[in-house]
Coordinates of C-alpha atoms in Angstrom, one line a residue:
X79 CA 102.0 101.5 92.6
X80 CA 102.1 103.2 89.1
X81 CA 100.5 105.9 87.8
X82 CA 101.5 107.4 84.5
X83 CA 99.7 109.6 82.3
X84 CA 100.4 109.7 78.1
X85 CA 99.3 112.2 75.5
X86 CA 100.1 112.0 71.2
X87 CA 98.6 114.2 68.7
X88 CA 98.9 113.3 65.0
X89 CA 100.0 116.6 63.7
X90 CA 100.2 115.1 59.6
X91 CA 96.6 116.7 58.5
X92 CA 94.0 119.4 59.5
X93 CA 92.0 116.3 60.7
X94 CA 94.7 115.1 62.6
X95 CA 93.1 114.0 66.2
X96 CA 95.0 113.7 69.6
X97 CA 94.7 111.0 72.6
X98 CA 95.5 111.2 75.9
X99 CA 95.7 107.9 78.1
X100 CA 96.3 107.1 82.0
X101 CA 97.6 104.3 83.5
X102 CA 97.3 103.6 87.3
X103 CA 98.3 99.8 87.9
X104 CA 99.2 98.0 91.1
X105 CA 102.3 96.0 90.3
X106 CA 103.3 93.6 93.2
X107 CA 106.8 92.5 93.5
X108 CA 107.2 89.2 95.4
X109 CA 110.6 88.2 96.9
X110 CA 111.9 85.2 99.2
X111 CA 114.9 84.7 100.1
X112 CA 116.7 82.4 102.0
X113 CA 120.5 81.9 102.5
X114 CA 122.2 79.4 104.8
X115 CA 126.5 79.2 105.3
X116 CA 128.1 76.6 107.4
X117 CA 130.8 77.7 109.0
X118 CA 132.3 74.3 109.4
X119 CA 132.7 73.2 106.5
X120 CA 131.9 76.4 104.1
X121 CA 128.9 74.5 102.2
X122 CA 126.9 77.6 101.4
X123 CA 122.6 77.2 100.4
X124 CA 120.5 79.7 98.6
X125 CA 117.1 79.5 97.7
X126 CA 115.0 82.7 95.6
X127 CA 111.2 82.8 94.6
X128 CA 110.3 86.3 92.9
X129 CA 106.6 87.0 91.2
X130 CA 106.7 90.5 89.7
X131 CA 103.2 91.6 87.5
X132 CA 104.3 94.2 84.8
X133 CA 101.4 96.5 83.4
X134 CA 102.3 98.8 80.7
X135 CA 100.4 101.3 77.8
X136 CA 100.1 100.1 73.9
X137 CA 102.0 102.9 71.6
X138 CA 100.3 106.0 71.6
X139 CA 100.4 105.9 67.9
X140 CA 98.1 102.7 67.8
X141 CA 95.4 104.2 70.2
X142 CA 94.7 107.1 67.5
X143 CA 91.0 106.0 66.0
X144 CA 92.5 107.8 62.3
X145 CA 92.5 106.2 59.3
X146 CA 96.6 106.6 57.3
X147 CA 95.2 106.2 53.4
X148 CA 98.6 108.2 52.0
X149 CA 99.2 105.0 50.1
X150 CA 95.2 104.3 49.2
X151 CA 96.4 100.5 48.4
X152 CA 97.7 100.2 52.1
X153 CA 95.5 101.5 54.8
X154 CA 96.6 101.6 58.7
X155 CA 94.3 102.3 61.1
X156 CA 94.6 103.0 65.1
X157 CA 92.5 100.9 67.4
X158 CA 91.2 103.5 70.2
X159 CA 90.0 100.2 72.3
X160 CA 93.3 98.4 72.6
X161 CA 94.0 97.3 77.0
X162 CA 96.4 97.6 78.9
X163 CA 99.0 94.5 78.3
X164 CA 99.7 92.8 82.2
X165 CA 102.5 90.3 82.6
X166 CA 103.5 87.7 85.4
X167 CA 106.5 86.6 85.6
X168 CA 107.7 84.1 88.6
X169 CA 110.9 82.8 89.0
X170 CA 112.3 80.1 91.3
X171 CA 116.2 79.0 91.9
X172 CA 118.5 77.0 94.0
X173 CA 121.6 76.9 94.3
X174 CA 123.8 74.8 96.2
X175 CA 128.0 74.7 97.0
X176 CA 129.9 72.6 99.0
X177 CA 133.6 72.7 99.8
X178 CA 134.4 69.5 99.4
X179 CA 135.3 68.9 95.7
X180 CA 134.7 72.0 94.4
X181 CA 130.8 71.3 94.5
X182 CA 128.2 73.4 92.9
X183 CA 124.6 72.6 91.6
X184 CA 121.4 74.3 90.9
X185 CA 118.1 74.5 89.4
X186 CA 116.2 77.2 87.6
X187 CA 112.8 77.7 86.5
X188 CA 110.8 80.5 85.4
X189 CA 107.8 81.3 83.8
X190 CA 106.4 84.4 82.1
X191 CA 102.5 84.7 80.7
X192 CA 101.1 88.0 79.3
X193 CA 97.7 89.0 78.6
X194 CA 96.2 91.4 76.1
X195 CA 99.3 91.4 74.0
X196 CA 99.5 93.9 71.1
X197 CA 99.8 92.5 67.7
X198 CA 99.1 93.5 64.3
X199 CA 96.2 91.7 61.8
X200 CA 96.3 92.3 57.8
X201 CA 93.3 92.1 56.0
X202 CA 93.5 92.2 51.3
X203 CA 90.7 92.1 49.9
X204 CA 91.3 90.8 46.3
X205 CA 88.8 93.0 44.7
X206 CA 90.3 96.4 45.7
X207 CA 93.8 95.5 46.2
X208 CA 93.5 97.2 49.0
X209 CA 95.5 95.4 52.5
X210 CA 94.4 97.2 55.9
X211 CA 96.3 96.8 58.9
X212 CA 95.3 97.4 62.2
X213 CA 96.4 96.5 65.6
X214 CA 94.4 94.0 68.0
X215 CA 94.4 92.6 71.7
X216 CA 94.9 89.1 71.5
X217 CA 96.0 86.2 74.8
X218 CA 97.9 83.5 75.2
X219 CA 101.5 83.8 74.8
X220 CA 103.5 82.5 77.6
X221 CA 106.5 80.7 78.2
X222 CA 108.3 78.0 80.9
X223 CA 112.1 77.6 81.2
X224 CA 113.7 75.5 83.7
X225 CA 117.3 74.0 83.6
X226 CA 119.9 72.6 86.0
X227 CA 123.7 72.5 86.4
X228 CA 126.3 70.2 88.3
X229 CA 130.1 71.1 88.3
X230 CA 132.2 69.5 90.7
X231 CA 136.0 68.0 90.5
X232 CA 136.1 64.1 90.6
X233 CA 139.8 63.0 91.5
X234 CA 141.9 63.6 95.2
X235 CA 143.8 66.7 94.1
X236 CA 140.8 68.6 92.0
X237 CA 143.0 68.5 88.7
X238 CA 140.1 66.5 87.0
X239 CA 136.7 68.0 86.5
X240 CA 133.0 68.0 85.1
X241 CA 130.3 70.8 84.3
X242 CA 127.3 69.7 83.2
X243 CA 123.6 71.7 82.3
X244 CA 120.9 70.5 80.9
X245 CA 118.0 72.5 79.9
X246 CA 114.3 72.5 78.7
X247 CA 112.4 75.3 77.2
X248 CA 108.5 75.9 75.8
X249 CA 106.8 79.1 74.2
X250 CA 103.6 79.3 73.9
X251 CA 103.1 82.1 70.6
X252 CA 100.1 83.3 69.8
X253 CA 99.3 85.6 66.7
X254 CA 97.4 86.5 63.8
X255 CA 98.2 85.5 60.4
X256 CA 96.2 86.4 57.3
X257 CA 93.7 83.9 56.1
X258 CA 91.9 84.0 52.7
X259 CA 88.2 83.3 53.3
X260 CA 85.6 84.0 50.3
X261 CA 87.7 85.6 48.5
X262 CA 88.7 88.1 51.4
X263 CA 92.1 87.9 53.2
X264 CA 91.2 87.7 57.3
X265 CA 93.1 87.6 60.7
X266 CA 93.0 84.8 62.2
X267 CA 94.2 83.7 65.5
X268 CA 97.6 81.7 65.1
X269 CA 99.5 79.5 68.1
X270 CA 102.8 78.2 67.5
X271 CA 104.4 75.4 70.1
X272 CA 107.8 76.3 70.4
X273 CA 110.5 73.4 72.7
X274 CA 113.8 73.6 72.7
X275 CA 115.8 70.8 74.6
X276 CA 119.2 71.7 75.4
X277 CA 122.7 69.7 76.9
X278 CA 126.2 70.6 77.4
X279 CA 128.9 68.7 79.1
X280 CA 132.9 70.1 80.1
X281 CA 135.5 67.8 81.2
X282 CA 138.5 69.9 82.1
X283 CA 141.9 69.2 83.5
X284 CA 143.9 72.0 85.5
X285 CA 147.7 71.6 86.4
X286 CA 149.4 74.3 88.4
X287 CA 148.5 77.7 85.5
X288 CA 147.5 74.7 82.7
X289 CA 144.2 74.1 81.9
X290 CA 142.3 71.9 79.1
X291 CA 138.9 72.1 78.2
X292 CA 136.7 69.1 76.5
X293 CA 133.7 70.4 75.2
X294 CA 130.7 69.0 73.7
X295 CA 126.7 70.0 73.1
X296 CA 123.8 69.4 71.9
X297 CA 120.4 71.5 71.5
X298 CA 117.1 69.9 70.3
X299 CA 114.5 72.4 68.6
X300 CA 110.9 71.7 67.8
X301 CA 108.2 74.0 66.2
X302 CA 105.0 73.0 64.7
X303 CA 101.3 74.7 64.6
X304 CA 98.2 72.7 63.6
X305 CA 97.7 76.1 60.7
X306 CA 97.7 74.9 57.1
X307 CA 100.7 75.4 55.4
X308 CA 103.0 75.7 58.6
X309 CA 106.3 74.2 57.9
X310 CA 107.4 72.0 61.1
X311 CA 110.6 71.9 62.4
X312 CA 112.3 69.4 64.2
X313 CA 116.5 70.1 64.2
X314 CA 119.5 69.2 65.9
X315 CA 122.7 70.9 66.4
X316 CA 125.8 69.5 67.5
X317 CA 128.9 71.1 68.8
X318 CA 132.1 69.9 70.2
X319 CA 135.6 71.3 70.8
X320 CA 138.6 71.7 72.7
X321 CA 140.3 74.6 74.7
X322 CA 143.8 75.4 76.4
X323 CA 145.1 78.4 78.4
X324 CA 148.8 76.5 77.7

């Protein structure tokens, strides 16, 4: 359970006005845990599931309903009705080692999704010159990882071995981006797909204090939005090398 309680007074004019602001949230905190180890033969199994749900407060500063016209060409104003941003995040992993060979492998996933999200709109209108910003709740962000690993040594004496990982990403961004519509510059809601596809392999060799390392990876980004004038991407990078201790 949380309970916090926030207070800001804007102090730069006579006018200035003040806010106060409580927050009393339930966050649950999930865990599971399970661990096995065999004696026998020292293989050791470990699984974890954890769901937390964050709340937290928007800056003080935004919640002020005042009107900043210092600079008369570039207005801020507060938003006295922003919520309370809530995120889940839930995460799930296994791992697994074995004796035998040096064995270890796991997999790992997680997932994060937030609601009521601060972000910040612009509007210009052409006529004045004047551009207005103001913050605003929006929803929709989240984002999934999951990714793997194997390592293990693959010859009698466990000189030779191989790490490998793969991985696979996705965020979900949502935002506002300033639209001109009849003549008048507007938020408007923007969503970005975001994936990013990732590999990496090490074959190493280890003699008595010797060690060398191959190395070699790749990573595979994509980003596009269906929003006019969005530039995609699609790029791959490469990377390879080698490593000694000798």
């Amino acid at each position: 359970f949380l309970a916090e309680r926030h207070s800001i007074r804007d102090t730069r004019t006579p006018m200035g006005g003040s806010k106060k602001a409580n927050l009393s949230a339930v966050s649950p905190v999930l865990r599971v845990w399970r661990r096995k180890h065999n004696q026998e033969n020292g293989n050791v199994e470990n699984i974890t599931f954890d769901y937390q749900c964050v709340t937290s407060l928007p800056d003080m500063g935004y919640l002020l309903d005042l009107v900043d016209d210092t600079n008369p060409l570039f207005i801020s104003r507060g938003n006295a009705h922003l919520k309370n941003s809530r995120t889940h995040n839930i995460n799930f992993n296994t791992w697994n080692s074995k004796a035998l060979h040096m064995q270890n492998y796991g997999i790992n996933i997680t997932w994060s999704q937030t609601s009521n999200a601060v972000a910040s709109t612009t509007t210009y209108d052409r006529a004045t010159g004047v551009t207005t910003y103001m913050p605003r709740n929006i929803n929709g962000n989240w984002v999934f990882n999951v990714g793997g690993n194997v390592s293990r040594t693959i010859d009698k004496k466990d000189r030779l071995g191989v790490n490998d990982r793969m991985s696979f990403s996705y965020n979900h961004n949502v935002d506002y981006i300033t639209e001109t519509v009849d003549g008048i510059a507007t938020p408007q809601r923007s969503t970005v797909h975001n994936y990013t596809v990732s590999k990496d392999l090490e074959i190493g060799y280890s003699y008595k204090k010797y060690k060398v390392t191959l190395k070699g990876g790749v990573k595979w980004r994509i980003q596009n939005s269906s929003r006019d004038n969005f530039i995609n991407l699609n790029a791959v990078d490469m990377q390879y090398g080698i490593s000694s201790n000798g």
